[in-house]
Short mmCIF file of C-alpha atoms and ligand atoms in Angstrom, two decimals:
data_model
loop_
_atom_site.label_atom_id
_atom_site.label_comp_id
_atom_site.label_asym_id
_atom_site.label_seq_id
_atom_site.Cartn_x
_atom_site.Cartn_y
_atom_site.Cartn_z
CA MET M 1 18.30 -1.12 -21.78
CA ASP M 2 15.75 -3.63 -21.26
CA PHE M 3 11.91 -1.93 -21.45
CA ALA M 4 9.98 -4.99 -22.39
CA LEU M 5 9.39 -7.56 -19.40
CA SER M 6 11.00 -10.11 -18.46
CA PRO M 7 9.53 -13.75 -19.41
CA GLU M 8 8.77 -14.58 -16.09
CA GLN M 9 6.78 -11.01 -15.16
CA GLN M 10 4.80 -11.37 -18.31
CA ALA M 11 4.45 -14.87 -16.75
CA VAL M 12 3.68 -13.53 -12.48
CA ARG M 13 1.00 -11.21 -14.74
CA ASP M 14 -0.95 -13.35 -16.94
CA ALA M 15 -1.18 -15.67 -13.89
CA VAL M 16 -2.51 -13.17 -11.76
CA VAL M 17 -5.03 -11.28 -14.54
CA ARG M 18 -6.49 -15.43 -14.45
CA ILE M 19 -7.12 -15.48 -10.66
CA CYS M 20 -8.40 -11.44 -11.64
CA ALA M 21 -10.62 -12.79 -14.21
CA ARG M 22 -12.36 -14.53 -11.89
CA PHE M 23 -14.13 -11.35 -9.41
CA GLY M 24 -15.76 -9.26 -11.94
CA ASP M 25 -17.21 -5.87 -11.79
CA ASP M 26 -20.30 -6.45 -9.88
CA TYR M 27 -18.06 -8.00 -6.59
CA TRP M 28 -15.87 -5.11 -6.45
CA LEU M 29 -18.78 -3.20 -6.89
CA GLU M 30 -20.50 -5.30 -4.48
CA ARG M 31 -17.75 -4.71 -2.00
CA ASP M 32 -18.21 -1.26 -2.34
CA ARG M 33 -21.91 -0.88 -1.42
CA LEU M 34 -21.91 -3.27 1.20
CA GLY M 35 -17.95 -3.92 2.71
CA GLY M 36 -17.04 -6.97 3.96
CA PHE M 37 -12.89 -8.15 2.80
CA PRO M 38 -12.44 -9.49 -0.45
CA PHE M 39 -11.68 -13.27 1.41
CA GLU M 40 -12.28 -15.36 -1.67
CA LEU M 41 -9.27 -13.00 -3.95
CA HIS M 42 -6.65 -13.17 -1.20
CA ARG M 43 -7.45 -17.41 -0.70
CA ALA M 44 -6.88 -17.57 -4.41
CA LEU M 45 -3.54 -15.36 -4.61
CA ALA M 46 -3.02 -17.63 -1.27
CA ALA M 47 -3.73 -20.18 -3.29
CA ASP M 48 -1.51 -20.09 -5.75
CA GLY M 49 1.41 -18.83 -4.36
CA TRP M 50 0.73 -15.49 -5.01
CA LEU M 51 1.64 -13.85 -0.95
CA GLY M 52 4.81 -15.60 -0.96
CA ILE M 53 6.10 -13.42 -3.79
CA CYS M 54 8.97 -11.45 -2.18
CA VAL M 55 9.45 -13.57 0.85
CA PRO M 56 12.52 -16.71 0.25
CA GLU M 57 12.49 -19.59 -0.82
CA ALA M 58 13.22 -21.21 2.07
CA TYR M 59 10.53 -19.89 4.60
CA GLY M 60 7.40 -20.87 1.82
CA GLY M 61 8.08 -18.19 -0.62
CA SER M 62 9.05 -17.13 -4.59
CA GLY M 63 12.52 -15.27 -3.92
CA LEU M 64 11.61 -12.52 -6.14
CA GLY M 65 11.83 -9.12 -7.02
CA ILE M 66 9.49 -6.07 -6.07
CA ALA M 67 9.65 -5.40 -9.69
CA ASP M 68 7.85 -8.57 -10.12
CA ALA M 69 5.42 -8.20 -7.18
CA ALA M 70 4.76 -4.11 -8.71
CA VAL M 71 3.38 -6.32 -11.85
CA MET M 72 1.86 -8.69 -9.40
CA MET M 73 0.44 -5.45 -7.87
CA GLN M 74 -0.77 -3.38 -11.67
CA ALA M 75 -2.64 -6.80 -12.85
CA ILE M 76 -4.00 -6.93 -9.65
CA ALA M 77 -5.73 -3.49 -9.27
CA GLU M 78 -5.44 -2.83 -13.48
CA SER M 79 -7.84 -5.28 -13.01
CA GLY M 80 -11.18 -3.61 -11.59
CA ALA M 81 -10.34 -4.55 -8.86
CA GLY M 82 -9.01 -1.58 -7.72
CA MET M 83 -7.09 -0.41 -4.46
CA ALA M 84 -9.96 -2.60 -2.87
CA GLY M 85 -8.35 -5.18 -4.74
CA ALA M 86 -4.56 -4.50 -4.07
CA SER M 87 -4.57 -3.36 -0.63
CA ALA M 88 -6.49 -6.79 -0.17
CA VAL M 89 -2.84 -7.47 0.36
CA HIS M 90 -0.77 -5.31 0.06
CA MET M 91 0.63 -5.29 3.05
CA ASN M 92 1.33 -9.07 3.26
CA ILE M 93 3.57 -8.51 0.09
CA PHE M 94 6.59 -5.75 1.17
CA GLY M 95 4.99 -6.02 4.76
CA LEU M 96 7.21 -8.41 6.27
CA ASN M 97 11.04 -7.16 4.66
CA PRO M 98 11.49 -5.88 8.31
CA VAL M 99 11.26 -8.86 9.94
CA VAL M 100 13.62 -11.14 6.24
CA VAL M 101 16.33 -8.86 6.47
CA PHE M 102 16.51 -9.08 10.08
CA GLY M 103 14.50 -10.97 11.57
CA THR M 104 16.49 -13.90 12.89
CA ASP M 105 15.85 -17.58 11.35
CA GLU M 106 13.17 -18.19 13.97
CA GLN M 107 11.59 -15.49 13.12
CA LYS M 108 11.66 -15.95 9.54
CA ARG M 109 10.17 -19.32 10.07
CA ARG M 110 7.90 -18.70 12.31
CA MET M 111 6.50 -15.41 11.33
CA LEU M 112 6.56 -15.41 7.49
CA PRO M 113 5.31 -19.12 5.91
CA PRO M 114 1.72 -18.76 7.53
CA LEU M 115 1.39 -15.27 6.23
CA VAL M 116 2.63 -17.01 2.93
CA ALA M 117 -0.13 -20.13 2.78
CA GLY M 118 -2.65 -17.43 3.34
CA CYS M 119 -3.58 -18.40 6.96
CA GLU M 120 -2.28 -15.46 9.10
CA LYS M 121 -3.25 -11.49 7.88
CA ALA M 122 -1.24 -8.62 8.79
CA CYS M 123 -1.74 -5.19 9.56
CA PHE M 124 1.52 -2.46 9.91
CA ALA M 125 0.40 0.09 13.22
CA VAL M 126 2.69 2.95 12.55
CA THR M 127 0.12 6.17 12.57
CA GLU M 128 -0.82 7.95 15.16
CA PRO M 129 -3.70 10.54 15.74
CA ASN M 130 -1.24 12.97 17.57
CA ALA M 131 2.06 12.59 15.45
CA GLY M 132 1.07 12.01 11.45
CA LEU M 133 3.53 12.73 9.60
CA ASP M 134 6.35 12.77 12.45
CA THR M 135 6.97 10.13 13.04
CA THR M 136 9.46 10.35 15.55
CA ARG M 137 6.48 11.02 17.71
CA LEU M 138 4.16 8.98 18.21
CA GLU M 139 4.09 7.94 21.99
CA THR M 140 2.43 4.71 22.28
CA ARG M 141 4.66 3.17 24.80
CA ALA M 142 6.54 -0.35 25.23
CA GLU M 143 7.85 -0.96 28.88
CA ARG M 144 9.64 -4.08 28.87
CA ARG M 145 8.76 -6.46 32.02
CA GLY M 146 11.00 -9.33 31.91
CA ASP M 147 10.40 -11.59 28.98
CA ARG M 148 8.27 -9.26 27.43
CA TYR M 149 6.71 -5.60 26.42
CA VAL M 150 3.83 -4.38 27.57
CA LEU M 151 2.21 -1.62 25.33
CA HIS M 152 0.20 1.37 25.70
CA GLY M 153 -1.46 4.22 23.21
CA ALA M 154 -3.51 4.83 20.26
CA LYS M 155 -2.95 4.32 16.23
CA ILE M 156 -4.64 5.29 13.43
CA TRP M 157 -5.63 4.84 10.04
CA ILE M 158 -4.56 0.46 10.72
CA SER M 159 -5.71 -1.30 7.21
CA THR M 160 -7.09 -4.02 7.72
CA ALA M 161 -6.62 -4.85 11.51
CA GLN M 162 -10.80 -6.12 10.86
CA VAL M 163 -8.67 -9.14 9.46
CA ALA M 164 -5.33 -9.97 10.39
CA GLU M 165 -4.22 -11.93 12.83
CA LYS M 166 -1.08 -10.23 13.70
CA MET M 167 0.12 -7.17 12.97
CA LEU M 168 3.48 -5.49 12.92
CA ILE M 169 3.31 -2.53 15.14
CA LEU M 170 6.23 0.24 15.94
CA ALA M 171 6.39 1.89 19.44
CA ARG M 172 8.68 3.70 21.90
CA THR M 173 10.40 1.82 23.99
CA THR M 174 12.71 5.36 25.45
CA PRO M 175 11.36 8.05 26.06
CA ARG M 176 12.42 11.04 23.53
CA ALA M 177 14.07 13.29 25.45
CA ASP M 178 15.85 10.82 25.90
CA VAL M 179 17.85 9.34 23.22
CA LYS M 180 20.67 10.92 21.33
CA LYS M 181 18.62 11.55 17.25
CA ARG M 182 15.14 11.77 17.34
CA THR M 183 14.66 8.38 15.87
CA GLU M 184 16.25 6.56 18.54
CA GLY M 185 14.48 4.31 21.11
CA LEU M 186 11.09 3.44 18.96
CA SER M 187 10.93 -0.26 18.75
CA LEU M 188 9.47 -2.61 15.74
CA PHE M 189 6.84 -6.13 16.79
CA TYR M 190 5.27 -8.41 14.90
CA THR M 191 2.64 -10.11 17.06
CA THR M 192 -0.74 -11.60 17.84
CA LEU M 193 -3.74 -8.62 17.69
CA ASP M 194 -4.80 -9.56 20.90
CA ARG M 195 -8.05 -7.96 20.83
CA GLY M 196 -9.26 -7.95 23.96
CA ARG M 197 -6.57 -5.81 25.13
CA VAL M 198 -6.44 -3.42 21.67
CA GLU M 199 -10.19 -2.26 20.40
CA VAL M 200 -10.34 -2.12 17.31
CA ARG M 201 -13.09 0.80 16.04
CA GLU M 202 -13.26 1.02 11.69
CA ILE M 203 -13.48 4.67 10.56
CA ASP M 204 -16.00 4.56 8.44
CA LYS M 205 -14.46 6.37 3.98
CA MET M 206 -14.53 7.80 1.11
CA GLY M 207 -13.56 4.98 -0.98
CA ARG M 208 -12.83 0.96 -0.63
CA LYS M 209 -15.09 0.07 2.18
CA ALA M 210 -14.95 -3.28 1.22
CA VAL M 211 -10.70 -3.04 3.31
CA ASP M 212 -10.99 -1.41 6.18
CA SER M 213 -8.58 0.78 8.18
CA ASN M 214 -8.93 1.75 11.80
CA GLN M 215 -8.60 3.84 14.97
CA LEU M 216 -6.82 0.93 17.82
CA PHE M 217 -6.88 1.17 20.83
CA ILE M 218 -4.24 0.04 23.04
CA ASP M 219 -4.42 -1.04 26.52
CA GLY M 220 -1.89 -2.73 27.79
CA LEU M 221 -0.54 -5.38 25.00
CA GLU M 222 1.95 -7.77 26.08
CA VAL M 223 4.47 -8.63 23.58
CA PRO M 224 6.04 -11.29 24.14
CA VAL M 225 10.63 -10.15 23.25
CA ASP M 226 11.22 -13.46 22.11
CA ASP M 227 8.14 -11.03 19.00
CA ARG M 228 10.97 -7.67 19.24
CA ILE M 229 12.36 -7.96 15.85
CA GLY M 230 16.40 -6.70 15.72
CA GLU M 231 17.31 -4.66 18.52
CA GLU M 232 15.56 -2.54 20.33
CA GLY M 233 15.51 0.96 19.97
CA ARG M 234 16.24 0.38 16.63
CA GLY M 235 12.60 -0.25 15.45
CA PHE M 236 13.00 3.31 12.98
CA GLU M 237 15.60 2.03 11.07
CA TYR M 238 14.04 -1.25 10.39
CA ILE M 239 11.16 -0.02 8.67
CA LEU M 240 13.09 2.31 6.56
CA HIS M 241 13.30 -0.56 4.52
CA GLY M 242 9.84 -1.86 4.01
CA LEU M 243 8.70 2.34 3.17
CA ASN M 244 10.44 2.42 -1.06
CA PRO M 245 9.03 -1.01 -1.79
CA GLU M 246 5.62 0.05 -0.14
CA ARG M 247 6.07 3.20 -2.36
CA ILE M 248 7.30 1.31 -4.86
CA LEU M 249 4.37 -0.11 -5.24
CA VAL M 250 1.31 1.88 -4.38
CA ALA M 251 2.88 3.35 -7.49
CA ALA M 252 2.19 0.44 -9.36
CA GLU M 253 -1.52 0.06 -8.34
CA ALA M 254 -1.76 3.75 -9.51
CA VAL M 255 -1.50 3.22 -12.70
CA GLY M 256 -2.65 0.04 -12.49
CA ILE M 257 -5.75 2.07 -10.69
CA GLY M 258 -5.76 4.71 -13.49
CA ARG M 259 -5.04 2.25 -16.99
CA ALA M 260 -8.77 0.13 -15.74
CA ALA M 261 -10.33 3.42 -15.84
CA LEU M 262 -8.39 5.23 -19.31
CA ALA M 263 -9.61 1.32 -20.84
CA ARG M 264 -13.60 1.53 -19.28
CA ALA M 265 -13.01 5.77 -21.73
CA ASN M 266 -11.79 4.46 -24.29
CA ALA M 267 -14.22 1.80 -24.93
CA TYR M 268 -17.86 4.11 -23.91
CA ALA M 269 -15.34 7.57 -26.19
CA LYS M 270 -15.58 4.37 -28.86
CA GLU M 271 -19.86 3.52 -28.11
CA ARG M 272 -21.21 6.08 -27.48
CA VAL M 273 -22.98 8.31 -30.50
CA VAL M 274 -24.36 11.76 -29.84
CA PHE M 275 -25.50 14.65 -32.15
CA GLY M 276 -24.29 10.89 -35.05
CA ARG M 277 -20.92 10.63 -33.66
CA PRO M 278 -18.93 8.29 -31.49
CA ILE M 279 -17.90 10.98 -28.54
CA GLY M 280 -13.76 10.19 -29.12
CA GLN M 281 -14.31 11.57 -32.66
CA ASN M 282 -14.23 15.15 -31.01
CA GLN M 283 -10.46 16.09 -30.24
CA ALA M 284 -11.66 17.88 -26.67
CA ILE M 285 -12.50 13.86 -25.59
CA GLN M 286 -9.56 12.35 -27.48
CA HIS M 287 -6.77 14.57 -26.38
CA PRO M 288 -7.58 14.29 -22.85
CA LEU M 289 -7.46 9.91 -22.98
CA ALA M 290 -3.52 10.19 -25.01
CA GLU M 291 -2.38 12.92 -22.59
CA ARG M 292 -3.82 10.42 -19.73
CA TRP M 293 -2.20 6.77 -21.55
CA MET M 294 1.33 9.28 -21.90
CA GLU M 295 1.29 10.28 -18.25
CA LEU M 296 0.43 6.17 -17.50
CA GLU M 297 3.50 5.61 -19.01
CA ALA M 298 6.14 7.51 -18.06
CA ALA M 299 4.62 7.51 -14.18
CA GLN M 300 5.20 3.07 -14.82
CA MET M 301 8.61 3.90 -16.22
CA MET M 302 9.45 5.72 -12.79
CA VAL M 303 7.76 2.83 -11.18
CA GLN M 304 10.61 -0.19 -12.96
CA ARG M 305 13.52 2.11 -12.63
CA ALA M 306 12.72 2.74 -8.66
CA ALA M 307 11.73 -0.92 -8.25
CA TRP M 308 14.96 -1.56 -10.69
CA GLU M 309 17.13 0.04 -8.17
CA TYR M 310 15.60 -1.17 -5.37
CA ASP M 311 16.49 -5.21 -6.71
CA ARG M 312 20.06 -4.50 -7.69
CA GLY M 313 20.11 -3.26 -4.19
CA MET M 314 21.33 0.46 -5.46
CA ASN M 315 19.54 4.03 -3.62
CA SER M 316 16.14 3.82 -3.94
CA GLY M 317 14.80 6.76 -2.06
CA ALA M 318 14.13 9.37 -4.47
CA SER M 319 12.98 7.30 -7.36
CA ALA M 320 10.97 4.82 -5.20
CA ASN M 321 9.34 8.62 -3.87
CA ALA M 322 9.15 10.27 -7.32
CA ALA M 323 7.47 6.66 -8.98
CA LYS M 324 4.67 7.31 -5.72
CA TYR M 325 4.41 10.84 -6.26
CA LEU M 326 3.81 10.26 -10.67
CA ALA M 327 1.13 7.70 -11.22
CA ALA M 328 -0.79 8.83 -7.35
CA GLU M 329 -0.84 12.23 -9.76
CA ALA M 330 -1.19 10.74 -13.40
CA GLY M 331 -3.75 7.49 -11.80
CA LEU M 332 -5.84 10.63 -9.94
CA LYS M 333 -5.97 12.11 -13.94
CA ALA M 334 -6.82 9.16 -15.09
CA CYS M 335 -9.48 8.75 -13.49
CA GLU M 336 -11.54 11.84 -13.08
CA THR M 337 -11.00 12.05 -16.80
CA ALA M 338 -13.16 8.60 -16.94
CA MET M 339 -15.70 10.65 -15.62
CA LEU M 340 -15.81 13.47 -17.64
CA THR M 341 -15.55 11.52 -20.73
CA LEU M 342 -18.76 9.25 -19.81
CA GLY M 343 -20.47 11.79 -19.06
CA GLY M 344 -23.51 12.25 -16.32
CA TYR M 345 -23.02 8.04 -16.47
CA GLY M 346 -19.60 8.92 -14.97
CA TYR M 347 -21.75 9.77 -12.05
CA ALA M 348 -22.98 6.13 -11.80
CA LYS M 349 -21.59 3.01 -9.46
CA GLU M 350 -22.48 1.11 -12.06
CA TYR M 351 -19.82 3.03 -15.24
CA HIS M 352 -17.63 2.38 -11.84
CA VAL M 353 -15.42 5.01 -12.76
CA GLU M 354 -17.20 6.20 -9.94
CA ARG M 355 -15.43 4.01 -8.00
CA TYR M 356 -12.47 4.07 -8.71
CA LEU M 357 -11.92 7.95 -8.78
CA ARG M 358 -12.73 7.72 -4.52
CA GLU M 359 -10.07 4.39 -4.11
CA VAL M 360 -6.52 5.84 -6.36
CA MET M 361 -7.26 8.99 -4.02
CA ILE M 362 -5.82 6.74 -1.36
CA THR M 363 -2.14 6.82 -3.47
CA ARG M 364 -2.31 10.55 -3.13
CA LEU M 365 -2.43 10.55 0.90
CA ALA M 366 -0.66 7.42 1.45
CA PRO M 367 1.55 5.35 3.16
CA VAL M 368 3.11 9.36 2.51
CA SER M 369 1.68 12.76 1.30
CA GLN M 370 2.68 14.30 -2.14
CA GLN M 371 4.18 17.38 -0.06
CA LEU M 372 5.99 15.27 2.12
CA ILE M 373 6.99 13.49 -1.06
CA LEU M 374 8.12 16.88 -3.07
CA CYS M 375 9.92 18.18 1.43
CA TYR M 376 12.36 15.23 0.74
CA LEU M 377 13.57 15.39 -3.60
CA ALA M 378 13.84 19.38 -1.93
CA GLU M 379 16.52 17.74 0.62
CA LYS M 380 17.35 14.99 -0.45
CA VAL M 381 18.32 15.25 -4.25
CA LEU M 382 18.86 19.23 -4.43
CA GLY M 383 20.27 19.79 -1.70
CA LEU M 384 18.06 22.41 -0.17
CA PRO M 385 17.28 23.05 3.54
CA ARG M 386 15.34 21.04 4.78
CA SER M 387 11.74 22.29 5.37
CA TYR M 388 9.32 19.99 7.78
C1 FAD T 401 -7.23 4.52 2.93
C2 FAD T 401 -5.54 5.22 4.40
C3 FAD T 401 -5.36 3.58 4.68
C4 FAD T 401 -3.53 3.67 5.92
N1 FAD T 401 -3.10 2.96 5.63
C5 FAD T 401 -2.35 3.02 7.21
C6 FAD T 401 -2.12 1.68 7.32
O1 FAD T 401 -1.92 0.33 7.42
N2 FAD T 401 -0.56 2.21 8.57
C7 FAD T 401 -0.05 3.23 8.81
O2 FAD T 401 0.04 2.73 9.91
N3 FAD T 401 -1.04 3.76 8.96
C8 FAD T 401 -2.17 4.37 7.32
N4 FAD T 401 -1.89 4.84 7.21
C9 FAD T 401 -2.13 6.37 7.12
C10 FAD T 401 -0.80 7.33 6.37
O3 FAD T 401 -0.38 6.93 6.02
C11 FAD T 401 -0.66 8.81 6.99
O4 FAD T 401 -2.56 9.21 6.49
C12 FAD T 401 -0.40 9.47 6.15
O5 FAD T 401 0.62 8.68 6.74
C13 FAD T 401 -0.40 11.19 6.68
O6 FAD T 401 -0.70 10.85 7.88
P1 FAD T 401 -1.70 12.02 8.91
O7 FAD T 401 -2.82 12.06 7.89
O8 FAD T 401 -1.03 11.64 9.83
O9 FAD T 401 -1.17 13.50 8.24
P2 FAD T 401 -1.05 15.14 8.93
O10 FAD T 401 0.60 14.37 9.24
O11 FAD T 401 -1.62 15.84 10.10
O12 FAD T 401 -0.35 15.38 7.33
C14 FAD T 401 -1.28 16.65 7.19
C15 FAD T 401 -1.34 17.31 5.90
O13 FAD T 401 -0.49 18.41 5.80
C16 FAD T 401 0.79 18.33 5.19
N5 FAD T 401 2.15 18.47 5.69
C17 FAD T 401 1.93 17.24 7.77
N6 FAD T 401 3.46 19.15 7.74
C18 FAD T 401 4.20 19.29 6.53
C19 FAD T 401 5.53 20.22 5.95
N7 FAD T 401 6.05 20.26 7.18
N8 FAD T 401 5.37 20.35 4.96
C20 FAD T 401 4.36 20.36 4.12
N9 FAD T 401 3.37 19.66 4.44
C21 FAD T 401 3.06 18.77 5.23
C22 FAD T 401 0.96 17.55 4.79
O14 FAD T 401 1.21 15.80 3.76
C23 FAD T 401 -0.72 16.26 4.05
O15 FAD T 401 -0.75 16.52 3.35
C24 FAD T 401 -3.83 4.68 5.65
C25 FAD T 401 -3.98 6.69 5.12
C26 FAD T 401 -5.21 6.18 4.34
C27 FAD T 401 -6.11 7.59 4.23
#
């Protein structure tokens, strides 16, 4: 078994680290204070082709795997860009996987290259206020009228909808009461976010101010049939294809931001002198840092295993969920320990760790909560009765 990065992965990491070095701590501190999408990072990554890392070469991408994309996303978060940097490109990396797998050749040619080139950005519109994690209860309706569908409904928490030109949206085409299985009757569309028909209202939130999350109010959005991905009614099945890669990438980002926090805490522990010696000479400071290092490394191994399974076409459900769970916990603890190591200064924005602490919390909430991961593992791995 080889635990090292492959030469290609090392090259991915080196190149992404070089790009991210152009966006230092002050850049992210300002984005955190003022908001404003990090267009500059998005453009820089697009210019060197990184947005197409997982897109097949035939459509302008590099055709690499999720393991390689995880290296890239981790490097972005670890650079100090945190979740603000990672989320600015996250959806573009894996999000159009249903198009890659289920789209027609015409759709792939139309939809993928603009995303890779960075001239279009996409958001992912699944979550709804009245459905929450119970996705099959979503209420947004898509009614077929000739060669188009007309959509009505509401979505919530949709990230990057302020700046996205396109959205991948899941809507109900057959009422829940009329389908045999609750996962049927939902359809997937990749279409233009027409702001004349979709009101996008930003949610004021705890962290990651640079990357907006929004309520969407959809009133008569017209979607050409050509923008439907795959067959009508099978959208839920299609989005499942993107869920495991998304969990793996979020996990990689959580390890990345945790490592950024740990590096800051470690450097501070060496420099800060109190009672006539560096605080890092005290075991009460050293031991939590050593524990955090172990937890991040262990989570990282689960990320690699999940990516390895996914890239070989194996069932990666258990390890992708476990990776997301373990990495989110390890990332959070690393950020909290970093703040405590810096003492009062940890609470000051200019030392950056309080920003990491606010941002890392996202990885525990989305794209799926920690509780639901435990429910999934209990059912699918341990064979216990379904509890939700
Ligand atoms: C910053 C941010 C960005 C996001 N970006 C996007 C995006 O771009 N696109 C998108 O579609 N969504 C996005 N989301 C939504 C995110 O995926 C959801 O918030 C998440 O899936 C949880 O849904 P909910 O908030 O409605 O929680 P709910 O479903 O209301 O659950 C609330 C709590 O109850 C727990 N719970 C519920 N049922 C059970 C049960 N049976 N057993 C145990 N615990 C249970 C949950 O674990 C959770 O802790 C984002 C969320 C955040 C915070």
